[in-house]
Coordinates of C-alpha atoms in Angstrom, one line a residue:
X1 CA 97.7 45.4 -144.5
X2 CA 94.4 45.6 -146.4
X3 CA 94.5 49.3 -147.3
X4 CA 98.7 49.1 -148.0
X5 CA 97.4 46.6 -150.5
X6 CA 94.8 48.4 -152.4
X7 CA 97.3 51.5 -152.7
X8 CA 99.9 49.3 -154.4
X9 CA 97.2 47.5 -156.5
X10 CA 95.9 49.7 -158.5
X11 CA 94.3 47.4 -161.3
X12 CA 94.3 44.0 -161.8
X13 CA 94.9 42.2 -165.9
X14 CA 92.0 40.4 -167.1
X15 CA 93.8 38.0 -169.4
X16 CA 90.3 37.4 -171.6
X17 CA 91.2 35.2 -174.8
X18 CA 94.4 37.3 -175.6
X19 CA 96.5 33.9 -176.2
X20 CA 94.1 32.7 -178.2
X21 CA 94.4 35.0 -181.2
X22 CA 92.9 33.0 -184.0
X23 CA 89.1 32.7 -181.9
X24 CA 88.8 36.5 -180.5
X25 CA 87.7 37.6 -183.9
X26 CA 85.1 34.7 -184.6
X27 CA 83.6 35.0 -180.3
X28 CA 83.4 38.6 -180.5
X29 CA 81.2 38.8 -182.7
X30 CA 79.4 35.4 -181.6
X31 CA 78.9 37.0 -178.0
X32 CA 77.9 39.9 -179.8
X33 CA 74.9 38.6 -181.6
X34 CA 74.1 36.2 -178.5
X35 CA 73.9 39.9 -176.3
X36 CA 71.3 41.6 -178.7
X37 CA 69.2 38.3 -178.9
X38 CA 69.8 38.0 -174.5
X39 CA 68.5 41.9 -174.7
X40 CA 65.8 42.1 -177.3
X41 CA 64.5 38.2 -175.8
X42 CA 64.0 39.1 -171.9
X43 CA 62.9 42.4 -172.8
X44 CA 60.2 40.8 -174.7
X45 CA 59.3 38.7 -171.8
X46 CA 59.3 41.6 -169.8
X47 CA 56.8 43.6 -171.9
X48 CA 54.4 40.9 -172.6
X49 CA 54.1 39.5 -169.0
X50 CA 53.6 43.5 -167.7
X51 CA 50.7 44.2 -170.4
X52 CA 49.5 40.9 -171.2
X53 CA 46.1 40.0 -168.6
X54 CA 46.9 36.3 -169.6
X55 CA 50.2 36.1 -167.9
X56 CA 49.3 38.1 -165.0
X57 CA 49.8 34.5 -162.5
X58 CA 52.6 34.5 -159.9
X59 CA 54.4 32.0 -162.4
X60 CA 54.7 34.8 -165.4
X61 CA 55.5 37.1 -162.4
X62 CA 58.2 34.7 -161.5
X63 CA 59.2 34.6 -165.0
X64 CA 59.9 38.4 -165.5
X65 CA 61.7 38.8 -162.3
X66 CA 64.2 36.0 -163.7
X67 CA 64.3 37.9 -167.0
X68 CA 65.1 41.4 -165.5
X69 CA 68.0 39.3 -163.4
X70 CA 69.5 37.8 -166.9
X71 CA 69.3 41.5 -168.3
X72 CA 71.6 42.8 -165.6
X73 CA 73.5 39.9 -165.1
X74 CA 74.5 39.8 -169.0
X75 CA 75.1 43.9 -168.5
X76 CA 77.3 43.1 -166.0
X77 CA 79.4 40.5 -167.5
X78 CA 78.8 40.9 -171.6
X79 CA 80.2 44.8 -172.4
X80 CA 83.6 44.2 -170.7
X81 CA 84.1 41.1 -172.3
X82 CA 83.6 42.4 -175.7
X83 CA 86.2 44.9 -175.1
X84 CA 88.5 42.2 -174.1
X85 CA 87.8 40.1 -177.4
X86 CA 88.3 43.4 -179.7
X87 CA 91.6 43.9 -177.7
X88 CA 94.7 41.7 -178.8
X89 CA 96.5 42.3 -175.3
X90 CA 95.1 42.0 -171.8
X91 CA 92.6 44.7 -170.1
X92 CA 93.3 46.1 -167.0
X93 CA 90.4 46.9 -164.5
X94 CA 91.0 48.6 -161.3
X95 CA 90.5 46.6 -158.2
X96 CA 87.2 48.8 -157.5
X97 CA 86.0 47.7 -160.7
X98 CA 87.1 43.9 -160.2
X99 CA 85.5 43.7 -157.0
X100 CA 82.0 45.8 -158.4
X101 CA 82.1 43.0 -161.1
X102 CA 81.9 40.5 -158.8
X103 CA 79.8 41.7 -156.2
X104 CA 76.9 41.9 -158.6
X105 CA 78.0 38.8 -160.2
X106 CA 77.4 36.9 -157.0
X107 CA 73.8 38.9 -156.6
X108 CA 73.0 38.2 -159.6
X109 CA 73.8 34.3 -159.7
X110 CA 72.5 33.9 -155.9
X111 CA 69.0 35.8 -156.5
X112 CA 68.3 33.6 -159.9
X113 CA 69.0 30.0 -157.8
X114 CA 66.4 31.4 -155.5
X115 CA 63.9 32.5 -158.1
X116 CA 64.4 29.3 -159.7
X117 CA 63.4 27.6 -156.5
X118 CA 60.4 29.7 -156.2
X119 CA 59.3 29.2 -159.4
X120 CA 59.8 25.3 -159.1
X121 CA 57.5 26.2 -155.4
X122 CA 55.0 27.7 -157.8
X123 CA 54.6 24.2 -160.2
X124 CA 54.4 22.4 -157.1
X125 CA 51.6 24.8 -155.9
X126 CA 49.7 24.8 -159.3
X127 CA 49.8 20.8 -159.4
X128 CA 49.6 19.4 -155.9
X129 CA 47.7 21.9 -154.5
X130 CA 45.7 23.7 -156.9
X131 CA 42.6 24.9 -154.5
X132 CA 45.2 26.9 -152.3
X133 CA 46.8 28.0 -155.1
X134 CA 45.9 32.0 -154.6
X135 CA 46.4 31.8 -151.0
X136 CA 49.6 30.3 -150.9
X137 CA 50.9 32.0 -153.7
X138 CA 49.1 35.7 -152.9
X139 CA 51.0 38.8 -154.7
X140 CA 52.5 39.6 -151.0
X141 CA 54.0 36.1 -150.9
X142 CA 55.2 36.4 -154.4
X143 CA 56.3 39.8 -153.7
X144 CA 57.9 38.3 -150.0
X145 CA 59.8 35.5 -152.0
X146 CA 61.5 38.3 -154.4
X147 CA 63.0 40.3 -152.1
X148 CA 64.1 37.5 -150.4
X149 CA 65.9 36.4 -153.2
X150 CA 67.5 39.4 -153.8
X151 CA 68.1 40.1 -150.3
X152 CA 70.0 36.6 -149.6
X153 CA 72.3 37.6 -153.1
X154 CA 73.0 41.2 -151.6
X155 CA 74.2 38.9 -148.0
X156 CA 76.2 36.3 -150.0
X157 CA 77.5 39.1 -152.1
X158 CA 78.6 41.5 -149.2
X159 CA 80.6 38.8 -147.7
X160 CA 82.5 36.7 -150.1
X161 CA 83.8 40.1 -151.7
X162 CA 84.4 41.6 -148.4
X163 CA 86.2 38.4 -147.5
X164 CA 88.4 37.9 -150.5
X165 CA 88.9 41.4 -151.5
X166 CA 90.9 42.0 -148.1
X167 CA 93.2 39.0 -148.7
X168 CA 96.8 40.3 -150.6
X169 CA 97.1 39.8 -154.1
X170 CA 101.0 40.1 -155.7
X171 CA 102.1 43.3 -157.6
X172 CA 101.4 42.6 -161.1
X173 CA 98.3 40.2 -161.2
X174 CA 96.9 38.6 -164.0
X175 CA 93.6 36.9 -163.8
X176 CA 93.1 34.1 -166.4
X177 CA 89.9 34.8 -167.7
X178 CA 87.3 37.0 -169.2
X179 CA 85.6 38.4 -165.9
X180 CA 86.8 38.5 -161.8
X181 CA 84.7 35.3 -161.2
X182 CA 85.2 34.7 -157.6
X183 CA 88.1 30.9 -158.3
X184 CA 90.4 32.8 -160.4
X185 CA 90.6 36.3 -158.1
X186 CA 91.0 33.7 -155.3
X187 CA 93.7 31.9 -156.5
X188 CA 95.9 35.1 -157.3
X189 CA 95.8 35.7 -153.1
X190 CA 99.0 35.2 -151.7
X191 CA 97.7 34.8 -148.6
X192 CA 94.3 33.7 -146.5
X193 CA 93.0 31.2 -148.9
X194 CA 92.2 28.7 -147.0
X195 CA 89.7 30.9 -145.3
X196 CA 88.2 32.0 -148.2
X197 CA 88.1 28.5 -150.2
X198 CA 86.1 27.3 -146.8
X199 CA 83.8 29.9 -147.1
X200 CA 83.6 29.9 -150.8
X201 CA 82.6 25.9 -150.8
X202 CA 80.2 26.1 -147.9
X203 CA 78.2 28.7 -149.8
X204 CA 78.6 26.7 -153.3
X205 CA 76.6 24.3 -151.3
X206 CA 74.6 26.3 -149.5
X207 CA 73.1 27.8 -152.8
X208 CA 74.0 25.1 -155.3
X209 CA 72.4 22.1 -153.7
X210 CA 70.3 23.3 -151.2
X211 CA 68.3 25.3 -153.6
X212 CA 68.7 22.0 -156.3
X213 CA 67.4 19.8 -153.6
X214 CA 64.4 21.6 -153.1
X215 CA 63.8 21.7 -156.7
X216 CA 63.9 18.1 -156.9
X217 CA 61.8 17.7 -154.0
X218 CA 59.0 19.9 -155.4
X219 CA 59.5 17.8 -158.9
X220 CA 58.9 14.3 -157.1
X221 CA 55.9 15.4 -155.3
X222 CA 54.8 16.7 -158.6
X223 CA 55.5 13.5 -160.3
X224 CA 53.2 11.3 -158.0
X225 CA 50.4 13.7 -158.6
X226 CA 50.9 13.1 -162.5
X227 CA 51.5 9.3 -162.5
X228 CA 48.2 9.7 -159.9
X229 CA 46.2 10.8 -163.1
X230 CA 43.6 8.6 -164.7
X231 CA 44.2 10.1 -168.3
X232 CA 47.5 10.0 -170.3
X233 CA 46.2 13.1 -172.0
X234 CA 46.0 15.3 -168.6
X235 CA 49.9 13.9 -167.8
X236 CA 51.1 15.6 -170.7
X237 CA 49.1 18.4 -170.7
X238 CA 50.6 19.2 -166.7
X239 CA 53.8 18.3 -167.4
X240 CA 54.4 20.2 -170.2
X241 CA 53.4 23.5 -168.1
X242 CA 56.6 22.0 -166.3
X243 CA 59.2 21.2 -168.9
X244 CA 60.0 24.6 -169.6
X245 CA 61.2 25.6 -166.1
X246 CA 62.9 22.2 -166.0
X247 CA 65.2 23.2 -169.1
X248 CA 65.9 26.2 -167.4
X249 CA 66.7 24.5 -164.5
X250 CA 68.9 21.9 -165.7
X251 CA 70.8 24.4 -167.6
X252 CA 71.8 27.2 -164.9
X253 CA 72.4 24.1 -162.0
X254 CA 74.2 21.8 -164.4
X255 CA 76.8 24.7 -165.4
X256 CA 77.3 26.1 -162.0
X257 CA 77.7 22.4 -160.4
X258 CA 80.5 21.7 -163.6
X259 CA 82.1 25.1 -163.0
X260 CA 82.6 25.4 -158.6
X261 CA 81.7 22.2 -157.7
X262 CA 83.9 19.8 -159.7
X263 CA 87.5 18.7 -158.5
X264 CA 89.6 22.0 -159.2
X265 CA 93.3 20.1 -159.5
X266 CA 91.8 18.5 -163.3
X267 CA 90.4 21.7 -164.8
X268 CA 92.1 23.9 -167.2
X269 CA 92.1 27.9 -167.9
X270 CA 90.7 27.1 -171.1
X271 CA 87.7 24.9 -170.3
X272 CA 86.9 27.2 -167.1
X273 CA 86.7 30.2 -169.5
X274 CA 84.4 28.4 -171.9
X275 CA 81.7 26.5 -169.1
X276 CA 82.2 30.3 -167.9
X277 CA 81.6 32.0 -171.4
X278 CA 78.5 29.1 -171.4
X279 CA 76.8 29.9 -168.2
X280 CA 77.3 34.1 -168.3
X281 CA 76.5 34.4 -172.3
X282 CA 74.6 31.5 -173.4
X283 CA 72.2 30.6 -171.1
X284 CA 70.8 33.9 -170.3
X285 CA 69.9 34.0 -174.2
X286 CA 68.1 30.4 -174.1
X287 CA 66.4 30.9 -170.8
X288 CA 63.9 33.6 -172.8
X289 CA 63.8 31.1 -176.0
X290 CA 62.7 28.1 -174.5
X291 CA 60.1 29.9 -171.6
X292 CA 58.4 31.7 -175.1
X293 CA 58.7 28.4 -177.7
X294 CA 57.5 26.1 -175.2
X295 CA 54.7 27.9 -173.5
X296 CA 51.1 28.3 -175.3
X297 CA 50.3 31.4 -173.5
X298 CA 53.5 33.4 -173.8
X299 CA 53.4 32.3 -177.8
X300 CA 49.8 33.6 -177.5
X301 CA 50.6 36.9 -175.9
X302 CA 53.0 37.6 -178.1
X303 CA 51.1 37.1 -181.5
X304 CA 48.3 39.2 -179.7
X305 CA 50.7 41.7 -179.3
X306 CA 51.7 42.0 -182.8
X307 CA 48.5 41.8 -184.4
X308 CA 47.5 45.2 -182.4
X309 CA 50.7 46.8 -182.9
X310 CA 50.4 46.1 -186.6
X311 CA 48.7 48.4 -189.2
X312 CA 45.0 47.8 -190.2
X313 CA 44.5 46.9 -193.5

């Protein structure tokens, strides 16, 4: 049935924001300039945390391994959406192509929850336990806790697009948005949803909340050492080593919880293509912004940087 299907469905239509003329003009070039500040930002990060000796710590390690995922993850996600906005009718992408977009979508999304968690491991580390700070966070457990974060998005990804890519989908199918996020593909199936919806909520809260949870957890523990200090002057000083990572954090769990975890019978094409133009666009450009305006060292780094790469007098 599966390979009948994939004969007679040769490309699916990625609706984009065809039927609504008046704003593809005004968001292409929007998403435009957001992509060259998403590139030119984590690229920066990348450089100065791989030649800067300052930011050689398993939390700027952390923080580079979550850039390179925004780079690809925007690569993924970004180029075809542009040619969607500059187009005044729908795009069609092969059902290879659908299912490629996805399948690195899901990596993508899955590995950053996990480097997230690691990184929020790493505060808890740094605060709570600072004099088994090296050992438990030695460059083979930060290299350990990066390939398992990739590895456990290349699982998750490997299965729901295996699952829902071998459901039916009708002759002519139009997917209402701007990418083949894994709700709208499902919903075009004709058949075999109920499977894939199980399968696709278990993992939303496999890798939504459990990962969130163990955020929070690390953050509590944190807390009480904080509210344990003597001086109000070493609280903020620890804490702000924090905030950044708790931006970043609220940002990329408070947009995936809106988007897969809220009721689905209230929501509306439109406001699933904008929390979804939010999450895939935006937040991989502020993620850079706020780890470099907020943090001493990477502001250091960076001015160090300049002043050798500039001219002497």
């Amino acid at each position: 049935m599966a390979g009948v299907n994939h004969t007679m469905l040769p490309e699916f239509l990625l609706l984009g924001f065809s039927d609504l003329k008046a704003l593809q003009g005004p968001l292409f070039w929007v998403v435009l300039l957001v992509y060259l500040v998403t590139l030119l930002s984590n690229s920066l990060i990348i450089l100065l945390t791989q030649v800067s000796p300052a930011l050689h710590s398993p939390m700027y390690f952390f923080l580079r391994q979550l850039s390179v995922v925004e780079l690809f993850y925007t690569t993924d996600i970004v180029p075809r959406t542009l040619a969607n906005l500059a187009s005044p009718h729908p795009q069609a992408i092969s059902f290879q192509g659908c299912a490629a977009q996805m399948y690195i979508f899901i990596v993508l999304g899955i590995s950053e929850c996990c480097l997230l968690t690691a990184m929020a491991y790493d505060r808890y580390v740094a605060i709570c336990q600072p004099l088994h700070y090296s050992t438990l966070l030695s460059p083979q457990v930060c290299m350990a806790m990066v390939g398992t974060s990739w590895l456990t998005g290349i699982i998750t990804a490997t299965t729901h697009a295996s699952l829902i890519f071998s459901l039916p989908f009708p002759s002519h199918p139009i997917i209402p948005h701007f990418l083949c996020d894994i709700l709208p593909v499902l919903r075009l199936a004709s058949a075999g949803k109920h499977r894939s919806e199980i399968s696709v909520m278990t993992a939303t809260v496999v890798f939504i909340m459990v990962p969130f949870s163990l955020i929070v957890t690390s953050y509590i523990r944190i807390l009480g050492a904080i509210l344990a200090m003597a001086s109000t002057q070493s609280r903020c000083k620890v804490f702000s080593t924090c905030s950044s990572h708790l931006l970043v954090v609220c940002l990329f769990f408070g947009t995936a919880s809106i988007t897969y975890i809220r009721p689905q019978a209230g929501s509306s094409v439109t406001t699933d293509r904008i929390l979804s133009l939010f999450y895939t666009v935006i937040t991989p450009m502020l993620n850079p912004i706020i780890y470099t305006l907020r943090n001493k060292d990477v502001m250091r780094a960076l001015r160090h940087l300049v002043k050798r790469q500039s001219p002497s007098p």
